[in-house]
Amino acid sequence: MLRKIGILTSGGDSPGMNAAIRAVTRTALANGIEVVGIHDGYKGLVEGLYEPFNRHSVSETIAKGGTILGSARLPEFKEEAVQLKGVEKLKENQIDAVVVIGGDGTYRGADALTKLGVNCIALPGTIDNDIEGTDYTIGFDTALNTIVDCVDKLRDTSNSHHRCSVVEVMGNRCGDLAIYSGISCGAEILITPETGYDEEAVLEKLRYLENQGKNHAIVIVSEKVCDVKSLADKISRVTGFAGRATILGHIQRGGSPTPSDRVLASRMGAKAVELLVEGIGGHCVGIRNNEIVSMPIEECVGMPRSSRRRFYRLFDRLV
Ligand code: ATP
């Protein structure tokens, strides 16, 4: 019998986490299940940073960025002894099940807890869209909107100055933010983990574009693939463009979630509670072809994300 569930956010925050917390809370309460907000991720779970939630605890939160529960990293949670302490704390507080929102590491924590007897459901909360088992993660759409807004502005100014803007976006070794923003902004060149980095090919392409009469260019680069400042300097030295590097950084993580992220988070949050009511644990929730689905966490953690090859083909056709 499911009487009380906990909810926590863990890893990096992402816009839409609050909408998911709200959906879990309201759906659980509507099913007669008590809800406890667990502050600061697995650290709070182990230390007992628990707050009983009622429906007003999540009022006025759907439009807020970040996470009202806070997030913290607790690397020691990989150790079974620490996980067992968490299980004890949950039992002391009569918490039967937990919904966690986060990335790959957060998923692993949820899987471990389920194996120790506490049913957990994991929701994909990260702007990077780097989790297998779902077409989109909560926060991706908002971050994409932020990037597109910034790059559109950079394009206005680079247009007037024969400039090549080299823009670094986040992604944590996943090129989705780059490829989606590249298509959306009409970028000329993409550098992602999927494309790899060939400096000479990039410079060659820019010279070709110059010869075609282009007076500005946008290069979108996924973080951790190349040094955008060195690339921009090289562009200034060996092409006719003035290279300028912009690292968008944490601005991509902030802001009010888009309607798409709010709806996605709400659907996923409701599904998490449905699964727990059915007695299912150790699953993660995803969206596939606009259907909310779930599958065992083990099938998703540490897996390479399915390829976006058709998006890259589209990008190449549009330049
Ligand atoms: P992001 O994608 O934003 O980095 P994440 O969930 O992958 O999010 P991590 O820092 O990797 O972020 O993991 C968050 C927390 O999950 C860790 O601080 C730790 O408490 C827990 N965790 C990570 N890996 C494991 C693991 N193998 N087993 C159990 N718990 C884990």
CSV table of C-alpha atoms and ligand atoms in Angstrom, one decimal:
chain,number,residue,atom,x,y,z
A,1,MET,CA,0.0,0.0,0.0
A,2,LEU,CA,1.5,3.3,-1.1
A,3,ARG,CA,0.9,6.0,1.5
A,4,LYS,CA,3.7,8.5,1.3
A,5,ILE,CA,6.1,9.4,-1.5
A,6,GLY,CA,9.2,11.6,-1.5
A,7,ILE,CA,10.3,13.8,-4.3
A,8,LEU,CA,13.8,15.2,-5.0
A,9,THR,CA,15.8,17.0,-7.7
A,10,SER,CA,19.5,16.1,-8.2
A,11,GLY,CA,22.5,16.9,-10.4
A,12,GLY,CA,22.4,20.1,-12.4
A,13,ASP,CA,19.1,22.0,-12.3
A,14,SER,CA,16.9,22.6,-15.4
A,15,PRO,CA,13.9,24.8,-16.2
A,16,GLY,CA,10.7,22.7,-15.7
A,17,MET,CA,11.8,20.8,-12.7
A,18,ASN,CA,9.3,22.8,-10.6
A,19,ALA,CA,6.5,21.9,-13.0
A,20,ALA,CA,7.5,18.2,-12.5
A,21,ILE,CA,7.5,18.6,-8.7
A,22,ARG,CA,4.1,20.3,-8.9
A,23,ALA,CA,2.7,17.5,-11.1
A,24,VAL,CA,4.0,14.7,-8.8
A,25,THR,CA,2.6,16.5,-5.7
A,26,ARG,CA,-0.8,17.3,-7.1
A,27,THR,CA,-1.3,13.9,-8.7
A,28,ALA,CA,-0.2,12.1,-5.6
A,29,LEU,CA,-2.5,14.2,-3.3
A,30,ALA,CA,-5.4,13.6,-5.7
A,31,ASN,CA,-4.8,9.8,-5.2
A,32,GLY,CA,-4.8,10.2,-1.4
A,33,ILE,CA,-1.0,9.8,-1.2
A,34,GLU,CA,1.0,12.1,1.1
A,35,VAL,CA,4.0,13.9,-0.4
A,36,VAL,CA,7.3,14.9,1.2
A,37,GLY,CA,9.7,17.4,-0.5
A,38,ILE,CA,13.3,16.2,-0.1
A,39,HIS,CA,15.7,19.2,-0.2
A,40,ASP,CA,19.2,19.0,-1.8
A,41,GLY,CA,19.0,15.8,-3.7
A,42,TYR,CA,20.4,12.6,-2.3
A,43,LYS,CA,22.3,14.6,0.4
A,44,GLY,CA,19.0,15.7,1.8
A,45,LEU,CA,17.6,12.2,1.5
A,46,VAL,CA,20.4,10.8,3.6
A,47,GLU,CA,20.4,13.7,6.1
A,48,GLY,CA,16.6,13.8,6.4
A,49,LEU,CA,16.0,17.3,5.0
A,50,TYR,CA,12.3,16.5,4.5
A,51,GLU,CA,9.4,18.9,4.3
A,52,PRO,CA,5.7,17.7,4.3
A,53,PHE,CA,4.1,19.1,1.1
A,54,ASN,CA,0.5,20.1,0.6
A,55,ARG,CA,-1.1,21.4,-2.6
A,56,HIS,CA,0.0,25.0,-1.7
A,57,SER,CA,3.6,24.0,-1.3
A,58,VAL,CA,3.8,24.0,-5.1
A,59,SER,CA,1.5,27.0,-5.8
A,60,GLU,CA,3.0,29.7,-8.0
A,61,THR,CA,6.0,27.5,-9.0
A,62,ILE,CA,5.1,26.3,-12.5
A,63,ALA,CA,6.6,29.4,-14.1
A,64,LYS,CA,9.8,29.5,-12.0
A,65,GLY,CA,13.2,28.4,-13.3
A,66,GLY,CA,15.6,26.3,-11.2
A,67,THR,CA,14.2,24.0,-8.5
A,68,ILE,CA,12.4,24.9,-5.3
A,69,LEU,CA,13.8,21.8,-3.7
A,70,GLY,CA,17.4,22.7,-4.4
A,71,SER,CA,20.0,20.3,-5.8
A,72,ALA,CA,23.3,19.1,-4.4
A,73,ARG,CA,25.8,16.5,-5.4
A,74,LEU,CA,26.7,13.6,-3.0
A,75,PRO,CA,29.3,11.5,-4.7
A,76,GLU,CA,29.3,9.1,-1.7
A,77,PHE,CA,25.8,8.0,-2.7
A,78,LYS,CA,27.5,5.5,-5.0
A,79,GLU,CA,28.5,3.5,-1.9
A,80,GLU,CA,26.0,1.0,-0.7
A,81,ALA,CA,26.6,1.9,3.0
A,82,VAL,CA,25.5,5.5,2.3
A,83,GLN,CA,22.5,4.3,0.2
A,84,LEU,CA,21.4,2.1,3.2
A,85,LYS,CA,21.6,5.1,5.5
A,86,GLY,CA,19.2,6.8,3.0
A,87,VAL,CA,16.8,3.8,3.1
A,88,GLU,CA,16.8,3.9,6.9
A,89,LYS,CA,16.0,7.6,6.9
A,90,LEU,CA,13.1,7.0,4.4
A,91,LYS,CA,11.8,4.2,6.6
A,92,GLU,CA,12.0,6.3,9.7
A,93,ASN,CA,9.8,8.9,8.0
A,94,GLN,CA,7.4,6.2,6.5
A,95,ILE,CA,8.3,7.2,3.0
A,96,ASP,CA,7.4,4.2,0.7
A,97,ALA,CA,8.7,5.5,-2.7
A,98,VAL,CA,10.6,8.3,-4.2
A,99,VAL,CA,10.4,10.3,-7.5
A,100,VAL,CA,13.8,11.7,-8.6
A,101,ILE,CA,14.4,14.3,-11.3
A,102,GLY,CA,17.9,14.6,-12.8
A,103,GLY,CA,20.4,13.2,-15.2
A,104,ASP,CA,22.3,9.9,-15.6
A,105,GLY,CA,23.9,9.9,-12.1
A,106,THR,CA,20.5,10.6,-10.5
A,107,TYR,CA,19.1,7.7,-12.5
A,108,ARG,CA,21.7,5.4,-11.0
A,109,GLY,CA,20.9,6.5,-7.5
A,110,ALA,CA,17.2,5.7,-8.1
A,111,ASP,CA,18.0,2.3,-9.5
A,112,ALA,CA,20.2,1.5,-6.4
A,113,LEU,CA,17.5,2.6,-4.0
A,114,THR,CA,14.9,0.4,-5.8
A,115,LYS,CA,17.2,-2.6,-5.5
A,116,LEU,CA,17.4,-1.9,-1.8
A,117,GLY,CA,13.6,-2.1,-1.5
A,118,VAL,CA,12.4,1.5,-2.0
A,119,ASN,CA,10.5,1.9,-5.3
A,120,CYS,CA,11.9,4.9,-7.3
A,121,ILE,CA,10.9,6.5,-10.5
A,122,ALA,CA,13.3,8.7,-12.4
A,123,LEU,CA,12.4,11.7,-14.6
A,124,PRO,CA,14.8,13.2,-17.1
A,125,GLY,CA,15.7,16.7,-15.9
A,126,THR,CA,18.6,18.2,-17.8
A,127,ILE,CA,19.0,20.9,-20.5
A,128,ASP,CA,21.5,18.6,-22.4
A,129,ASN,CA,19.0,16.1,-23.8
A,130,ASP,CA,21.7,13.5,-23.3
A,131,ILE,CA,19.6,10.7,-21.7
A,132,GLU,CA,18.6,7.6,-23.6
A,133,GLY,CA,15.0,6.4,-23.4
A,134,THR,CA,13.4,9.8,-24.2
A,135,ASP,CA,13.2,12.0,-27.2
A,136,TYR,CA,13.3,15.1,-25.0
A,137,THR,CA,14.4,15.9,-21.5
A,138,ILE,CA,12.8,18.5,-19.2
A,139,GLY,CA,14.6,21.8,-19.7
A,140,PHE,CA,15.9,21.2,-23.2
A,141,ASP,CA,13.3,23.3,-25.0
A,142,THR,CA,13.8,26.3,-22.6
A,143,ALA,CA,17.6,26.2,-23.0
A,144,LEU,CA,17.2,25.9,-26.8
A,145,ASN,CA,14.9,29.0,-26.8
A,146,THR,CA,17.5,30.9,-24.8
A,147,ILE,CA,20.3,29.9,-27.2
A,148,VAL,CA,18.2,30.9,-30.3
A,149,ASP,CA,17.4,34.2,-28.7
A,150,CYS,CA,21.1,34.9,-28.0
A,151,VAL,CA,22.4,33.7,-31.4
A,152,ASP,CA,19.7,35.8,-33.3
A,153,LYS,CA,21.0,38.9,-31.5
A,154,LEU,CA,24.6,38.0,-32.3
A,155,ARG,CA,23.7,37.5,-35.9
A,156,ASP,CA,22.2,41.1,-36.1
A,157,THR,CA,25.5,42.6,-34.9
A,158,SER,CA,27.8,40.2,-36.8
A,159,ASN,CA,25.9,41.1,-40.0
A,160,SER,CA,27.0,44.7,-39.7
A,161,HIS,CA,30.7,44.0,-39.1
A,162,HIS,CA,31.9,41.2,-41.4
A,163,ARG,CA,32.1,39.0,-38.4
A,164,CYS,CA,32.2,35.3,-37.7
A,165,SER,CA,30.6,34.5,-34.3
A,166,VAL,CA,31.8,31.3,-32.8
A,167,VAL,CA,29.2,30.4,-30.1
A,168,GLU,CA,29.8,27.7,-27.5
A,169,VAL,CA,26.6,26.0,-26.2
A,170,MET,CA,26.2,23.4,-23.5
A,171,GLY,CA,25.4,19.7,-24.1
A,172,ASN,CA,27.7,17.6,-21.9
A,173,ARG,CA,29.0,15.6,-24.9
A,174,CYS,CA,25.6,15.5,-26.6
A,175,GLY,CA,25.2,17.7,-29.7
A,176,ASP,CA,21.4,18.2,-29.5
A,177,LEU,CA,21.5,21.8,-28.2
A,178,ALA,CA,24.0,22.6,-31.0
A,179,ILE,CA,22.2,20.9,-33.9
A,180,TYR,CA,18.7,22.2,-32.9
A,181,SER,CA,20.0,25.7,-32.4
A,182,GLY,CA,22.1,25.5,-35.6
A,183,ILE,CA,19.1,24.6,-37.7
A,184,SER,CA,16.9,27.2,-35.9
A,185,CYS,CA,19.4,30.0,-36.3
A,186,GLY,CA,20.5,29.2,-39.8
A,187,ALA,CA,24.1,28.7,-38.6
A,188,GLU,CA,26.8,28.1,-41.3
A,189,ILE,CA,29.0,25.6,-39.4
A,190,LEU,CA,28.4,23.1,-36.6
A,191,ILE,CA,31.0,21.5,-34.4
A,192,THR,CA,29.7,18.8,-32.1
A,193,PRO,CA,30.8,15.5,-30.6
A,194,GLU,CA,28.9,13.9,-33.6
A,195,THR,CA,30.7,16.0,-36.3
A,196,GLY,CA,34.1,16.0,-34.6
A,197,TYR,CA,36.5,18.9,-35.0
A,198,ASP,CA,38.6,19.5,-38.1
A,199,GLU,CA,40.0,23.0,-37.8
A,200,GLU,CA,41.3,23.1,-41.4
A,201,ALA,CA,37.9,22.0,-42.7
A,202,VAL,CA,36.2,24.8,-40.7
A,203,LEU,CA,38.6,27.5,-42.1
A,204,GLU,CA,38.3,26.1,-45.6
A,205,LYS,CA,34.5,26.4,-45.4
A,206,LEU,CA,34.7,30.0,-44.1
A,207,ARG,CA,37.0,30.9,-47.0
A,208,TYR,CA,34.5,29.3,-49.4
A,209,LEU,CA,31.6,31.2,-47.9
A,210,GLU,CA,33.6,34.4,-48.2
A,211,ASN,CA,34.2,33.7,-51.9
A,212,GLN,CA,30.5,33.2,-52.2
A,213,GLY,CA,30.0,36.8,-51.0
A,214,LYS,CA,28.8,36.1,-47.4
A,215,ASN,CA,29.7,38.9,-45.0
A,216,HIS,CA,28.9,37.1,-41.8
A,217,ALA,CA,28.9,33.6,-40.4
A,218,ILE,CA,27.7,31.8,-37.3
A,219,VAL,CA,29.6,28.7,-36.0
A,220,ILE,CA,27.8,26.8,-33.2
A,221,VAL,CA,30.1,24.6,-31.1
A,222,SER,CA,29.2,22.1,-28.4
A,223,GLU,CA,31.1,22.5,-25.2
A,224,LYS,CA,34.1,20.3,-24.6
A,225,VAL,CA,34.8,19.8,-28.3
A,226,CYS,CA,37.2,22.6,-29.1
A,227,ASP,CA,38.5,25.9,-27.6
A,228,VAL,CA,36.2,28.6,-29.1
A,229,LYS,CA,38.6,31.4,-28.3
A,230,SER,CA,41.5,29.9,-30.1
A,231,LEU,CA,39.3,29.1,-33.1
A,232,ALA,CA,38.0,32.7,-33.2
A,233,ASP,CA,41.6,34.0,-33.1
A,234,LYS,CA,42.6,31.7,-35.9
A,235,ILE,CA,39.6,32.8,-38.0
A,236,SER,CA,40.7,36.4,-37.6
A,237,ARG,CA,44.2,35.6,-38.6
A,238,VAL,CA,43.7,33.4,-41.7
A,239,THR,CA,40.3,34.4,-43.1
A,240,GLY,CA,38.7,37.7,-44.1
A,241,PHE,CA,36.2,37.4,-41.1
A,242,ALA,CA,36.7,39.0,-37.7
A,243,GLY,CA,36.3,36.0,-35.4
A,244,ARG,CA,34.5,36.6,-32.1
A,245,ALA,CA,34.0,33.9,-29.5
A,246,THR,CA,30.9,33.9,-27.2
A,247,ILE,CA,30.5,31.3,-24.4
A,248,LEU,CA,26.8,31.3,-23.4
A,249,GLY,CA,27.5,29.4,-20.2
A,250,HIS,CA,25.0,29.1,-17.3
A,251,ILE,CA,22.5,31.6,-18.8
A,252,GLN,CA,21.3,28.5,-20.7
A,253,ARG,CA,20.2,26.8,-17.5
A,254,GLY,CA,18.1,29.7,-16.3
A,255,GLY,CA,14.8,31.3,-17.1
A,256,SER,CA,11.1,30.5,-16.9
A,257,PRO,CA,10.3,27.2,-18.6
A,258,THR,CA,8.7,27.3,-22.0
A,259,PRO,CA,5.1,26.0,-22.3
A,260,SER,CA,6.5,22.8,-24.0
A,261,ASP,CA,8.7,22.1,-21.0
A,262,ARG,CA,5.9,22.8,-18.6
A,263,VAL,CA,3.6,20.4,-20.4
A,264,LEU,CA,6.3,17.7,-20.7
A,265,ALA,CA,7.2,18.0,-17.0
A,266,SER,CA,3.5,17.8,-16.0
A,267,ARG,CA,2.9,14.7,-18.1
A,268,MET,CA,6.0,13.0,-16.8
A,269,GLY,CA,5.3,13.9,-13.2
A,270,ALA,CA,1.7,12.5,-13.5
A,271,LYS,CA,3.1,9.3,-15.1
A,272,ALA,CA,5.6,8.8,-12.3
A,273,VAL,CA,2.8,8.7,-9.7
A,274,GLU,CA,0.7,6.3,-11.9
A,275,LEU,CA,3.7,3.9,-12.1
A,276,LEU,CA,4.2,3.9,-8.3
A,277,VAL,CA,0.5,3.4,-7.7
A,278,GLU,CA,0.8,0.3,-10.0
A,279,GLY,CA,3.6,-0.9,-7.8
A,280,ILE,CA,6.3,-0.3,-10.4
A,281,GLY,CA,9.7,1.0,-9.3
A,282,GLY,CA,13.2,1.2,-11.0
A,283,HIS,CA,11.7,2.8,-14.1
A,284,CYS,CA,12.5,6.0,-15.9
A,285,VAL,CA,9.9,8.0,-17.7
A,286,GLY,CA,10.4,9.3,-21.3
A,287,ILE,CA,8.5,10.7,-24.3
A,288,ARG,CA,8.6,8.8,-27.5
A,289,ASN,CA,6.7,10.0,-30.6
A,290,ASN,CA,4.7,12.3,-28.2
A,291,GLU,CA,3.6,9.3,-26.0
A,292,ILE,CA,4.7,9.2,-22.4
A,293,VAL,CA,6.5,5.8,-21.8
A,294,SER,CA,8.5,4.2,-19.2
A,295,MET,CA,11.2,1.5,-19.1
A,296,PRO,CA,13.7,0.0,-16.6
A,297,ILE,CA,16.4,2.5,-15.6
A,298,GLU,CA,19.1,-0.1,-16.4
A,299,GLU,CA,18.2,0.1,-20.1
A,300,CYS,CA,19.0,3.8,-20.2
A,301,VAL,CA,22.0,4.5,-17.9
A,302,GLY,CA,25.4,4.8,-19.5
A,303,MET,CA,23.9,4.2,-22.9
A,304,PRO,CA,24.9,6.3,-25.9
A,305,ARG,CA,22.0,8.5,-26.9
A,306,SER,CA,20.3,7.5,-30.2
A,307,SER,CA,21.7,9.2,-33.2
A,308,ARG,CA,20.4,12.4,-34.7
A,309,ARG,CA,21.9,11.7,-38.1
A,310,ARG,CA,18.9,12.9,-40.0
A,311,PHE,CA,19.1,16.3,-38.3
A,312,TYR,CA,22.7,16.6,-39.4
A,313,ARG,CA,21.8,15.7,-43.0
A,314,LEU,CA,19.1,18.4,-42.9
A,315,PHE,CA,21.5,20.9,-41.5
A,316,ASP,CA,24.0,20.2,-44.4
A,317,ARG,CA,21.2,20.6,-47.0
A,318,LEU,CA,20.2,24.0,-45.6
A,319,VAL,CA,23.6,25.8,-45.5
B,1,ATP,P1,23.6,16.3,-14.9
B,1,ATP,O1,23.3,15.6,-16.2
B,1,ATP,O2,23.1,17.6,-14.7
B,1,ATP,O3,25.1,16.1,-14.5
B,1,ATP,P2,23.3,14.0,-13.1
B,1,ATP,O4,22.1,13.5,-12.4
B,1,ATP,O5,24.0,13.1,-14.1
B,1,ATP,O6,22.9,15.4,-13.7
B,1,ATP,P3,25.5,13.7,-11.3
B,1,ATP,O7,26.3,14.6,-10.5
B,1,ATP,O8,26.2,12.7,-12.1
B,1,ATP,O9,24.4,14.5,-12.0
B,1,ATP,O10,24.6,12.8,-10.2
B,1,ATP,C1,23.8,13.4,-9.3
B,1,ATP,C2,23.9,12.6,-8.0
B,1,ATP,O11,23.4,11.3,-8.2
B,1,ATP,C3,25.3,12.5,-7.4
B,1,ATP,O12,25.7,13.6,-6.7
B,1,ATP,C4,25.1,11.2,-6.5
B,1,ATP,O13,24.5,11.6,-5.3
B,1,ATP,C5,24.1,10.4,-7.3
B,1,ATP,N1,24.8,9.4,-8.1
B,1,ATP,C6,25.6,9.6,-9.2
B,1,ATP,N2,26.1,8.4,-9.7
B,1,ATP,C7,25.6,7.4,-8.9
B,1,ATP,C8,25.8,6.0,-8.9
B,1,ATP,N3,26.5,5.4,-9.7
B,1,ATP,N4,25.1,5.3,-7.9
B,1,ATP,C9,24.3,6.0,-7.0
B,1,ATP,N5,24.1,7.3,-7.0
B,1,ATP,C10,24.8,8.0,-7.9
